[in-house]
Coordinates of C-alpha atoms in Angstrom, one line a residue:
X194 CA -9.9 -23.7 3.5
X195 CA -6.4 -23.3 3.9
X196 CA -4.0 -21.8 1.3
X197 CA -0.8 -23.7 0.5
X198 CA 2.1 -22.1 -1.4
X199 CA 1.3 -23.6 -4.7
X200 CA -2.3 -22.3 -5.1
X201 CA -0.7 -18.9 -4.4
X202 CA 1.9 -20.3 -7.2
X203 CA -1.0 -21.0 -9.3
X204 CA -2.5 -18.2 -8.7
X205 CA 0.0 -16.0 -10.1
X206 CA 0.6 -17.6 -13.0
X207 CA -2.6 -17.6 -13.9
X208 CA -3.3 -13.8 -12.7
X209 CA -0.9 -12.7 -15.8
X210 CA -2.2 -15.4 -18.3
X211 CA 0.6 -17.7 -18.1
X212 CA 0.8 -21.5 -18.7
X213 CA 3.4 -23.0 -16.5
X214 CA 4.5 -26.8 -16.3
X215 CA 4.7 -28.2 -12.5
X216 CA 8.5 -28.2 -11.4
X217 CA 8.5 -24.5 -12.0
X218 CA 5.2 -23.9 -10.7
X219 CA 6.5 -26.0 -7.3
X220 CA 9.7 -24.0 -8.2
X221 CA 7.8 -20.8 -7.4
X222 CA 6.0 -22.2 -4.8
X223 CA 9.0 -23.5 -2.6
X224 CA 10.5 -19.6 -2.4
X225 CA 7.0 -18.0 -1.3
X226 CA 6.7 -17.3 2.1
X227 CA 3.5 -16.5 3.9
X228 CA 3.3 -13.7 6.3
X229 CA 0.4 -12.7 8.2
X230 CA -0.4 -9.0 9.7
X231 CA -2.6 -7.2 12.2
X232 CA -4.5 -3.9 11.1
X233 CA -2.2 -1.3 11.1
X234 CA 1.1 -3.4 11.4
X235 CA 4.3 -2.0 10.0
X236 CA 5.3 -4.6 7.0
X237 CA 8.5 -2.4 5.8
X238 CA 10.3 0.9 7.4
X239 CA 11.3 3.6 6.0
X240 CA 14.9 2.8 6.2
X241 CA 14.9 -0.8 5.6
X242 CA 15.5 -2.6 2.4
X243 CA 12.9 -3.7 0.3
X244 CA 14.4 -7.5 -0.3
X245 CA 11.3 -8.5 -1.7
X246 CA 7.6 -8.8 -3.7
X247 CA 4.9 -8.9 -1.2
X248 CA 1.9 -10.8 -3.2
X249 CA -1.8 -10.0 -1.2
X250 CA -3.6 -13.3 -1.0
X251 CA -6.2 -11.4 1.2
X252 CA -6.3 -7.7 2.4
X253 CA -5.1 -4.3 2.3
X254 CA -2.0 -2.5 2.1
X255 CA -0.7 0.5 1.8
X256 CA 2.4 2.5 0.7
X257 CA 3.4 6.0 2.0
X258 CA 5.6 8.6 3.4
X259 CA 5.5 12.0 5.3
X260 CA 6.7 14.8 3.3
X261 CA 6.8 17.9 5.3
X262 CA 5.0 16.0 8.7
X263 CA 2.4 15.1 6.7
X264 CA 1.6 11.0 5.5
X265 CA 1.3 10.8 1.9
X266 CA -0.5 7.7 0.6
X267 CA 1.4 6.2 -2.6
X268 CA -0.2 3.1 -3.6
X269 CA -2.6 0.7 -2.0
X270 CA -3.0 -2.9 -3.0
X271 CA -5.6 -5.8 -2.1
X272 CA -6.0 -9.8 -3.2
X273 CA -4.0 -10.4 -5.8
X274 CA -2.3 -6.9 -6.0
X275 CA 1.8 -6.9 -5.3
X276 CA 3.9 -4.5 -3.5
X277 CA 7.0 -3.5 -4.2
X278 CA 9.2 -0.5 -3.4
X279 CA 10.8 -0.2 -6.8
X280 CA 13.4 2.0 -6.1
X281 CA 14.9 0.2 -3.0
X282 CA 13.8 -3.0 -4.3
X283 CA 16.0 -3.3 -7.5
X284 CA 19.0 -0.7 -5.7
X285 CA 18.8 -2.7 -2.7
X286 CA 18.6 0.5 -0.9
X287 CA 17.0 2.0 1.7
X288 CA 13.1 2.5 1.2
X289 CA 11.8 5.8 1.4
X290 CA 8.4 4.0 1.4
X291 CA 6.4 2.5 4.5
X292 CA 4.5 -0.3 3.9
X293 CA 1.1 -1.0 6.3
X294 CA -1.3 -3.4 6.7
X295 CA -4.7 -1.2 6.3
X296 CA -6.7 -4.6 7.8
X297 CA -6.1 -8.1 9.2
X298 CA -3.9 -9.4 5.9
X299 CA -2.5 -12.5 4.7
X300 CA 1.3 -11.7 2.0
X301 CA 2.9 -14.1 0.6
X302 CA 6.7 -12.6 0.5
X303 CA 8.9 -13.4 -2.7
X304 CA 12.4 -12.7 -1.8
X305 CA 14.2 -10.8 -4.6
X306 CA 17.8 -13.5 -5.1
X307 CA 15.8 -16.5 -5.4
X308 CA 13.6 -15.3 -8.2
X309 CA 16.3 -12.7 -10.0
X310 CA 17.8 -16.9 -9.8
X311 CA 14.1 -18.8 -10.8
X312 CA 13.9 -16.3 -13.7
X313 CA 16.9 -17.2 -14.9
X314 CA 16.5 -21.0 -14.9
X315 CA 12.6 -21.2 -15.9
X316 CA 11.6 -19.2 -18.9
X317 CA 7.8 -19.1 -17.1
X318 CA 9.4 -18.0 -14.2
X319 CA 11.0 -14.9 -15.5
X320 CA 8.3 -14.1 -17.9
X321 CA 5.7 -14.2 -14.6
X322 CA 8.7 -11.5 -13.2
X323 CA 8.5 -9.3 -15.8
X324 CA 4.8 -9.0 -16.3
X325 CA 4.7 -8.1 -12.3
X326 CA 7.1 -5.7 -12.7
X327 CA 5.6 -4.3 -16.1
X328 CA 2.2 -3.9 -14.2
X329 CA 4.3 -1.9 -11.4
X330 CA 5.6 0.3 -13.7
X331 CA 2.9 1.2 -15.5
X332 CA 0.5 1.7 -12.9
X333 CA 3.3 3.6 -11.4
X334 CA 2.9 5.8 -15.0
X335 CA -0.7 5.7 -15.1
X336 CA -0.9 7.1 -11.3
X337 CA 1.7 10.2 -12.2
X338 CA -0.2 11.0 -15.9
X339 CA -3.5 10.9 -13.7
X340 CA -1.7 13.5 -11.1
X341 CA 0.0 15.6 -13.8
X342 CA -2.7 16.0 -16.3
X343 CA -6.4 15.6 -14.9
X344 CA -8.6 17.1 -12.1
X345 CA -9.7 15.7 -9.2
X346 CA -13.7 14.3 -10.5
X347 CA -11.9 12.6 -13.4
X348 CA -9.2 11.1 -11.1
X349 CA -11.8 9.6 -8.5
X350 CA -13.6 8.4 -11.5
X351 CA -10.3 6.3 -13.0
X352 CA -9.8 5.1 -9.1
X353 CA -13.2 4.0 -9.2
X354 CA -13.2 2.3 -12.6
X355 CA -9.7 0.8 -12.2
X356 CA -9.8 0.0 -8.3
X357 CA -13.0 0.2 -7.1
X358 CA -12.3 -2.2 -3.9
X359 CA -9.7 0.6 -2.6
X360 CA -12.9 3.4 -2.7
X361 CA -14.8 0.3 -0.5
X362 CA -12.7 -0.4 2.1
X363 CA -10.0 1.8 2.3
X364 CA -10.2 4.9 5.1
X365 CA -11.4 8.2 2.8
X366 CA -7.9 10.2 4.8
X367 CA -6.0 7.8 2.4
X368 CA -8.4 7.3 -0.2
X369 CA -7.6 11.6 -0.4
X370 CA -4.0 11.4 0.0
X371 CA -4.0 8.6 -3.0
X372 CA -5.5 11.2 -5.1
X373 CA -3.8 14.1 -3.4
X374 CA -6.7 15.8 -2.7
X375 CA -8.2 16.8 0.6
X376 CA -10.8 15.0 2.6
X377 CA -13.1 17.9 1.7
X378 CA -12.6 18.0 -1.9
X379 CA -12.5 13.9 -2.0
X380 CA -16.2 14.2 -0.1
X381 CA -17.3 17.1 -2.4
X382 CA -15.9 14.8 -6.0
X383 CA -17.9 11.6 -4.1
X384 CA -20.8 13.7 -3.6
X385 CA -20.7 15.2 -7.3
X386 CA -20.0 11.0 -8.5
X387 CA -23.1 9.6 -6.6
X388 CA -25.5 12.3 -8.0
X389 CA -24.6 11.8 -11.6

């Protein structure tokens, strides 16, 4: 079956527990762009501007960056997870953040001027906008608290409550990285998780 822009419209809306009328869910739909990617495809350089919301109809992506020649895993989203790089995104600035396809995915792109516009002329639109963006930012808050303040058992234990799809199908070296922790501790917490 073949997706069309306004089940992905649909979709969304419904994802956040909205109720929006037709023009503005055709609204949405006519600015969504679908992109497809090969495993291990570059989506978004470090370098580039982010100019828009990538919404994961089906696969995996990830966020990262190197920090001293090593790759650092950020965030990782599947279906109906979105991807932005906040910082570059709303400063229109170049990302620091890479964004890859971690398997064979299908995004539907939202560019960032035609919904900052949508928002503004459909109240659905812009409410749809801020819940996205409220769910960035706090997972973005949720991810840093789970860093700052707990160790690593109790932060493959949120993962796997929260995410469990990224534990399924995401390689363990980024799995590790997400929850910077080494391979060897990740395998040791895993270990200690499937016993109890």
């Amino acid at each position: 079956m073949v997706t069309t822009s306004i089940d992905i419209a649909r979709q969304m809306v419904n994802n956040y527990h909205l109720q929006a009328d037709k023009e503005s869910t055709h609204a949405l739909a006519d600015i969504l762009v679908c992109k497809k990617y090969k495993k291990g495809e570059i989506i978004l350089n470090e370098g580039e501007i982010c100019t828009c919301m990538r919404y994961v109809e089906k696969g995996l992506l990830r966020q990262f960056y190197f920090k001293y020649g090593k790759d650092m895993t950020e965030h990782i989203a599947y279906e109906k997870g979105v991807v932005i790089c906040l910082e570059s995104y709303f400063r229109q600035e170049p990302a620091h953040l890479i964004i890859e396809a971690l398997e064979q995915s299908v995004v539907w792109e939202i560019d960032k001027a035609m919904i900052d516009q949508l928002a503004i002329e459909y109240v659905t639109i812009g409410l749809l906008y801020r819940k996205i963006l409220e769910y960035s930012l706090i997972e973005s808050q949720i991810k840093a608290d789970t860093l700052r303040f707990e160790p690593a058992h109790e932060r493959y234990n949120k993962l796997f409550q929260m995410h469990p799809e990224i534990l399924k199908r995401a390689p363990l070296v980024y799995i590790a990285s997400l929850l910077q922790m080494t391979p060897e501790t990740l395998s040791r917490v895993r270990s200690a998780s499937l016993s109890n």
